[in-house]
Coordinates of C-alpha atoms in Angstrom, one line a residue:
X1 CA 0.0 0.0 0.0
X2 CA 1.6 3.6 -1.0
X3 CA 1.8 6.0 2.1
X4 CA -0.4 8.9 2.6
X5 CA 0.3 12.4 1.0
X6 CA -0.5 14.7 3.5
X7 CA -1.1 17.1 0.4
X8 CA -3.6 15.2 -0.4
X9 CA -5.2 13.4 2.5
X10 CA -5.9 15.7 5.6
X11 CA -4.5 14.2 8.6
X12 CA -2.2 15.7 11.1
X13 CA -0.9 13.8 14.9
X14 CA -3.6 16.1 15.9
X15 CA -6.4 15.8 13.6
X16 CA -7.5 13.9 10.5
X17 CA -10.7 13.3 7.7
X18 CA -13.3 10.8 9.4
X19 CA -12.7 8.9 6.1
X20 CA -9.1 8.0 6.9
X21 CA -9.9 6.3 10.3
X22 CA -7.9 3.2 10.6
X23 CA -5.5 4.6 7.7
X24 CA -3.8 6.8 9.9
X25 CA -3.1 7.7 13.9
X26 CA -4.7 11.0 14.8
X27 CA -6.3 12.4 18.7
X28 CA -9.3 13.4 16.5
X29 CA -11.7 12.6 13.5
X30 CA -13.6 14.4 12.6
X31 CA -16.3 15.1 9.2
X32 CA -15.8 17.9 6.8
X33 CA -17.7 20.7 6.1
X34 CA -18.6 21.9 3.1
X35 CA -17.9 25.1 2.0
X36 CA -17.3 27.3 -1.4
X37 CA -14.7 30.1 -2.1
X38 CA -15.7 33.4 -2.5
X39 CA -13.1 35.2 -2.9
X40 CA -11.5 35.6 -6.6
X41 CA -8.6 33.6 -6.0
X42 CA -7.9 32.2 -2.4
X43 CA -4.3 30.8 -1.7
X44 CA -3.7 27.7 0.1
X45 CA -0.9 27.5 2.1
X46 CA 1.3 24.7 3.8
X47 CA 0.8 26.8 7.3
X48 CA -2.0 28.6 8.9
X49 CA 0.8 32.0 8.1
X50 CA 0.4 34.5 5.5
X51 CA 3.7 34.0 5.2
X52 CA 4.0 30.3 4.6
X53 CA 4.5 28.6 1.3
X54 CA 2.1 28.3 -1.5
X55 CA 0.6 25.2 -2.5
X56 CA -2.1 26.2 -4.9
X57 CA -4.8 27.9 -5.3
X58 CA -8.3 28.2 -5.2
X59 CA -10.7 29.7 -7.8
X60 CA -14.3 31.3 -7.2
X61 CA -16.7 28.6 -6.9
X62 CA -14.2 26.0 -5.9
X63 CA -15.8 23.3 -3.1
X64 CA -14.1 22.4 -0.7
X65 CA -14.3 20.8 2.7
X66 CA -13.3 22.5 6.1
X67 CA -12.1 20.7 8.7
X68 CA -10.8 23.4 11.2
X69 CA -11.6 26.6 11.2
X70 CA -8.6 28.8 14.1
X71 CA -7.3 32.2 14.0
X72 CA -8.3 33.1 10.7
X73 CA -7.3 30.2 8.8
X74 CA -9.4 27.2 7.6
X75 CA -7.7 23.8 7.2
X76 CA -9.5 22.7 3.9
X77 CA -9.5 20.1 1.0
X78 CA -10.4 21.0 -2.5
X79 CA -12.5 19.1 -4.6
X80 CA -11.0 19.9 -7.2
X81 CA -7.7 18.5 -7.0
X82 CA -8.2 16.8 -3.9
X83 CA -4.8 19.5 -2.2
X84 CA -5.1 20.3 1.6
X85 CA -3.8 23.2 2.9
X86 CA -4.5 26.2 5.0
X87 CA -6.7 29.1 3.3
X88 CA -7.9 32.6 4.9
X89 CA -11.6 31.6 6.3
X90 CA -12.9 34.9 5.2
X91 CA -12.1 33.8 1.2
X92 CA -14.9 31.1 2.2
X93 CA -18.5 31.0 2.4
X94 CA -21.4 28.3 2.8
X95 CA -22.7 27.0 0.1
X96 CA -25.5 28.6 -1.8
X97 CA -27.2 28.4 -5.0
X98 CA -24.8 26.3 -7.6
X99 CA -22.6 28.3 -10.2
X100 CA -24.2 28.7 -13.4
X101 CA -21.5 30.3 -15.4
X102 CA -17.9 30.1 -15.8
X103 CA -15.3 32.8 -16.6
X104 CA -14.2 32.2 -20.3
X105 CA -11.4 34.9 -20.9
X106 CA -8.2 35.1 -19.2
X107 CA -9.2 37.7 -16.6
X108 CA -12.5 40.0 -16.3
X109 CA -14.1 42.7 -14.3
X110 CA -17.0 42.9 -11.9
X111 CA -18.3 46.1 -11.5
X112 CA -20.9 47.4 -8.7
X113 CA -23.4 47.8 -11.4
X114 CA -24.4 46.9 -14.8
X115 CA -21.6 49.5 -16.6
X116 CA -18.0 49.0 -16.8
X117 CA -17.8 53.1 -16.2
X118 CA -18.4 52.8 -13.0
X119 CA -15.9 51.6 -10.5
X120 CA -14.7 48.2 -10.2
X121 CA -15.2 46.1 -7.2
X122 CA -13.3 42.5 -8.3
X123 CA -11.6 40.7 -10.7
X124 CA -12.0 37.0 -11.8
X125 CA -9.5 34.5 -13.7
X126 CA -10.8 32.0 -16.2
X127 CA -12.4 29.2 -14.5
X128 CA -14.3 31.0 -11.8
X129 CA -17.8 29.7 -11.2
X130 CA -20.1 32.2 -10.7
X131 CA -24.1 32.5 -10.0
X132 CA -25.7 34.5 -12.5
X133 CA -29.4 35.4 -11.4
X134 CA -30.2 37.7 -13.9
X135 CA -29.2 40.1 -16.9
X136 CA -28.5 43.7 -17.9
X137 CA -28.3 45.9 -21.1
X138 CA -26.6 49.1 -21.3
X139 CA -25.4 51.0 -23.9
X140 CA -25.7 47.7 -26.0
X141 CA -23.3 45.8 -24.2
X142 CA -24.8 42.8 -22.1
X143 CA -24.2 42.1 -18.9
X144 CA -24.6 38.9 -16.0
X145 CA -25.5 40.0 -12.8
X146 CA -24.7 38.2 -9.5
X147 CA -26.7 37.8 -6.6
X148 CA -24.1 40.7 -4.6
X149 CA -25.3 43.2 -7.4
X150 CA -22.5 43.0 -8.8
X151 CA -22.3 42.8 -13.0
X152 CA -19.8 41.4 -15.2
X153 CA -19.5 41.7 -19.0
X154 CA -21.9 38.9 -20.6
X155 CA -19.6 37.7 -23.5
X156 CA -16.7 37.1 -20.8
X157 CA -18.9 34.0 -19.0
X158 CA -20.2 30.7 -20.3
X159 CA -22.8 28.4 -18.8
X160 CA -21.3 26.0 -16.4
X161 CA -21.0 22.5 -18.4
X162 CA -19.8 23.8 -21.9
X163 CA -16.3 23.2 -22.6
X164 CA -13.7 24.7 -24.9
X165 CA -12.7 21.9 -27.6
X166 CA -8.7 22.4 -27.3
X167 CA -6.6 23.2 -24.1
X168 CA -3.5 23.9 -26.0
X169 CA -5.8 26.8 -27.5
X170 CA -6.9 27.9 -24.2
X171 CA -3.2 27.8 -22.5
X172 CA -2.5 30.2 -25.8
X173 CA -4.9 32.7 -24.5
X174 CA -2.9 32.7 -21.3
X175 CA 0.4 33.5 -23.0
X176 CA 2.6 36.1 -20.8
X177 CA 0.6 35.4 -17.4
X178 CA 3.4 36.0 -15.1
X179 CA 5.0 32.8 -13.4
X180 CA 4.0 32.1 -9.8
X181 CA 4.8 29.3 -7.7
X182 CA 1.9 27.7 -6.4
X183 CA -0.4 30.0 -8.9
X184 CA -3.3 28.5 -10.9
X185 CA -5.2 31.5 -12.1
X186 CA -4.8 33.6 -15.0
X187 CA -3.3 36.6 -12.6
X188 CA -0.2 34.1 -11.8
X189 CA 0.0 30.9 -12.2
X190 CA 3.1 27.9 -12.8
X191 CA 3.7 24.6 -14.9
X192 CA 1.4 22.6 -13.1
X193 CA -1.4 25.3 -13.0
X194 CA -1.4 25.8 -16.4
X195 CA -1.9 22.2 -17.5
X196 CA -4.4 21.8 -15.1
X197 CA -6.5 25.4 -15.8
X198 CA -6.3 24.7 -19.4
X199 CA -7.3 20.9 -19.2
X200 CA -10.1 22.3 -16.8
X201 CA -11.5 24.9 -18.8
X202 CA -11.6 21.5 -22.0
X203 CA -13.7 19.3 -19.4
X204 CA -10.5 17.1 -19.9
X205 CA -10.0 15.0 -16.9
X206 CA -8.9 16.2 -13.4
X207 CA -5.2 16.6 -13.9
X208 CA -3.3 15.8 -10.4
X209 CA -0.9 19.1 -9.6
X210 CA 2.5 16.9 -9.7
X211 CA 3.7 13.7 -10.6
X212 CA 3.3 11.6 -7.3
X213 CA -0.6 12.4 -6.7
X214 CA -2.3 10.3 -4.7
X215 CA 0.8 7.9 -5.0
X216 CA -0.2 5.5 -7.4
X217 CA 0.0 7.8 -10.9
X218 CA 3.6 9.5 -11.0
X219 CA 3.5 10.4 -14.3
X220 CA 1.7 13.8 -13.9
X221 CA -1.3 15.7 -15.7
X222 CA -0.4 14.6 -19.2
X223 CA 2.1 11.7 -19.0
X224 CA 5.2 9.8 -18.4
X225 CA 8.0 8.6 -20.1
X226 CA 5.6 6.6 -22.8
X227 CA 4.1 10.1 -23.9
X228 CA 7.3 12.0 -23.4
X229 CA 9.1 9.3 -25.8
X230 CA 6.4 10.0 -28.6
X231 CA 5.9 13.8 -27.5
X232 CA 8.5 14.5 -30.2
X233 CA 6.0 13.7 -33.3
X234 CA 3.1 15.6 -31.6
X235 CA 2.8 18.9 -32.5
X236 CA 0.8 21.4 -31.0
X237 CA 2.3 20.2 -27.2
X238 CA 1.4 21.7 -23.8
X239 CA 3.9 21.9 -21.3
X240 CA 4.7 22.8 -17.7
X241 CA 8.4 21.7 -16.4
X242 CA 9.6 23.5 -13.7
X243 CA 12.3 22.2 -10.9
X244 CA 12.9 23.6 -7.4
X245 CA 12.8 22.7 -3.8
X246 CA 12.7 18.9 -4.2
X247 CA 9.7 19.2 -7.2
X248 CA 10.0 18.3 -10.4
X249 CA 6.8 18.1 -12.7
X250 CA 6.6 17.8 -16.8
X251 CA 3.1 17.2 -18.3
X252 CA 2.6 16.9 -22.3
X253 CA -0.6 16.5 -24.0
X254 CA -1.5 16.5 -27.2
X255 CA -4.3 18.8 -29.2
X256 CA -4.7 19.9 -33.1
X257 CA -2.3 18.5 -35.4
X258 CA -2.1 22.2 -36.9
X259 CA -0.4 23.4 -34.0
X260 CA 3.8 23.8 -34.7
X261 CA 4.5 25.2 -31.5
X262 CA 4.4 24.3 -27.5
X263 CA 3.1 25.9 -25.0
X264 CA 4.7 26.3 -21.6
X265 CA 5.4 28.2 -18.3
X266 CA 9.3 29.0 -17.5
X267 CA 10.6 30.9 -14.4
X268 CA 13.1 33.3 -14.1
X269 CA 10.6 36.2 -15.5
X270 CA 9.6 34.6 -18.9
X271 CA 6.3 33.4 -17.4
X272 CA 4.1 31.3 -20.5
X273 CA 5.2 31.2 -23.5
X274 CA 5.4 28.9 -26.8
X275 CA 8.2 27.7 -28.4
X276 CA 8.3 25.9 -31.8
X277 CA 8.7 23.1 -32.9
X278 CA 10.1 20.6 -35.7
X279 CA 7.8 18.8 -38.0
X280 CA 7.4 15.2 -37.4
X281 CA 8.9 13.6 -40.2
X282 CA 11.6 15.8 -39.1
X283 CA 12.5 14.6 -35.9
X284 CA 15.0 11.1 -36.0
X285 CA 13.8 7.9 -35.2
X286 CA 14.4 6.7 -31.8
X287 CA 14.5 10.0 -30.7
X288 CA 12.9 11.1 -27.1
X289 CA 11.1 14.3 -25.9
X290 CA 13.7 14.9 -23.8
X291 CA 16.9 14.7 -26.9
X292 CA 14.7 16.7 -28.7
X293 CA 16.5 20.1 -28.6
X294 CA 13.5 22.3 -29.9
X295 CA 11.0 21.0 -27.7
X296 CA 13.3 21.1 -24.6
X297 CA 13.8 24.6 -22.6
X298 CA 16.7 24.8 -20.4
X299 CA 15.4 27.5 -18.3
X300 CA 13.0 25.1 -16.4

């Protein structure tokens, strides 16, 4: 039997998930409560300390379930990607009416009413689930309302449930979104949180946020070595590498044949960006994803 993640199971000496009684030791179990973020993006943390290392991050509308709630910090799993970790209880709320609409573009706007010249209150990244609950007209552009009062632009949003047909075309649209460790929204976001955003917004499966989730699948959100060795005939590739602090993640997945270029997060202040690459019946026999020297970064 693999061991436990604590990244992805929620069990400390002290406390631990009802559901992993007898899989772990713990002085308490007890049973989550449900709960949704609120807040545009909400950062989960290793600690209950603003300044403690990022794990992820949370979207508007993400579930979640709260296990402790002390000092300001709630001790949560997401449902999304299953990651534990320690978020600002203010960024959550109990769950109301289910999200209707999703946020399509990179990043948009809410404003306090249904015109974008008057001042905005927020901004969402794409993926944030939001409850319309009715609609505005003015000046002929269209606008959703949410139950705050709060308006955003119409054309930005998308009823939950429809999906874009290609994540390499979505992680396009997030070209030049500043790198961030931990970051999965379209403000800031890394390798892993690009895969996973762009597989999201494609209704592609739930991509694990680096290579040793859940313990039994090390070959992260778009492959191992098998998909790595025939990456280099796949054009159109979408990549996240990046290597630090004990982490090392690579995902590749294929989309449109079209496509002559990858797409791919870097540090050191390049953030996402494409590279080409060679056509197929270019690239040697035998050769692997990672001898292939236009496919491979060395920045990561």
């Amino acid at each position: 039997m693999n061991a436990l993640d604590r990244r992805l199971q929620a069990f400390r000496p002290d406390l631990a998930d009802e559901r992993l009684k007898g899989a772990v030791e713990a002085q308490r179990f007890v049973t989550g409560r449900p709960a949704r973020v609120a807040a545009p993006v909400l950062d989960l943390r290793n600690a209950p300390r603003p300044d403690a290392g990022l794990d992820t991050q949370l979207l508007a509308g993400d579930e979640v379930m709260v296990f402790e709630e002390a000092e300001g910090f709630a001790w949560v799993q997401g449902a999304r990607d299953g990651y534990v970790g320690y978020a600002p209880a203010t960024g959550l709320e109990a769950p109301g009416a289910a999200p209707t609409h999703v946020v399509a573009v990179p990043r948009t706007f809410s404003y306090r009413e249904a015109d974008m010249k008057k001042p905005a209150t927020g901004a969402f990244s794409m993926g944030s689930r939001l409850t319309v609950v009715g609609n505005a007209t003015t000046r002929g552009t269209d606008y959703a309302l949410l139950e705050s009062g709060e308006a955003l632009v119409a054309a930005h949003l998308r009823p939950v449930g429809s999906v874009s047909g290609d994540y390499v075309a979505v992680a396009e649209e997030l070209e030049r979104t500043p790198y961030l460790w931990g970051g999965s929204s379209a403000f800031g976001i890394d390798c892993s949180g690009l895969v996973q955003l762009s597989m999201r917004m494609a209704g592609k499966r739930r991509a694990p946020r680096h290579r040793h989730a859940g313990g039994h699948d090390r070959r992260g959100a778009g492959g191992g070595q098998r998909s790595r060795r025939a990456a280099a005939r796949r054009p159109g590739l979408l990549e996240g590498a990046c290597g630090d602090h004990g982490r090392r993640e690579n995902h590749h997945s294929r989309q449109r044949p079209h496509h002559d270029g990858l797409t791919r997060t870097a540090r050191r202040g390049r953030g996402t960006n494409r590279l080409p690459l060679r056509p197929a019946d270019e690239v040697p026999a035998g050769v692997t994803f990672a001898q292939y020297p236009s496919a491979r970064s060395t920045t990561f």
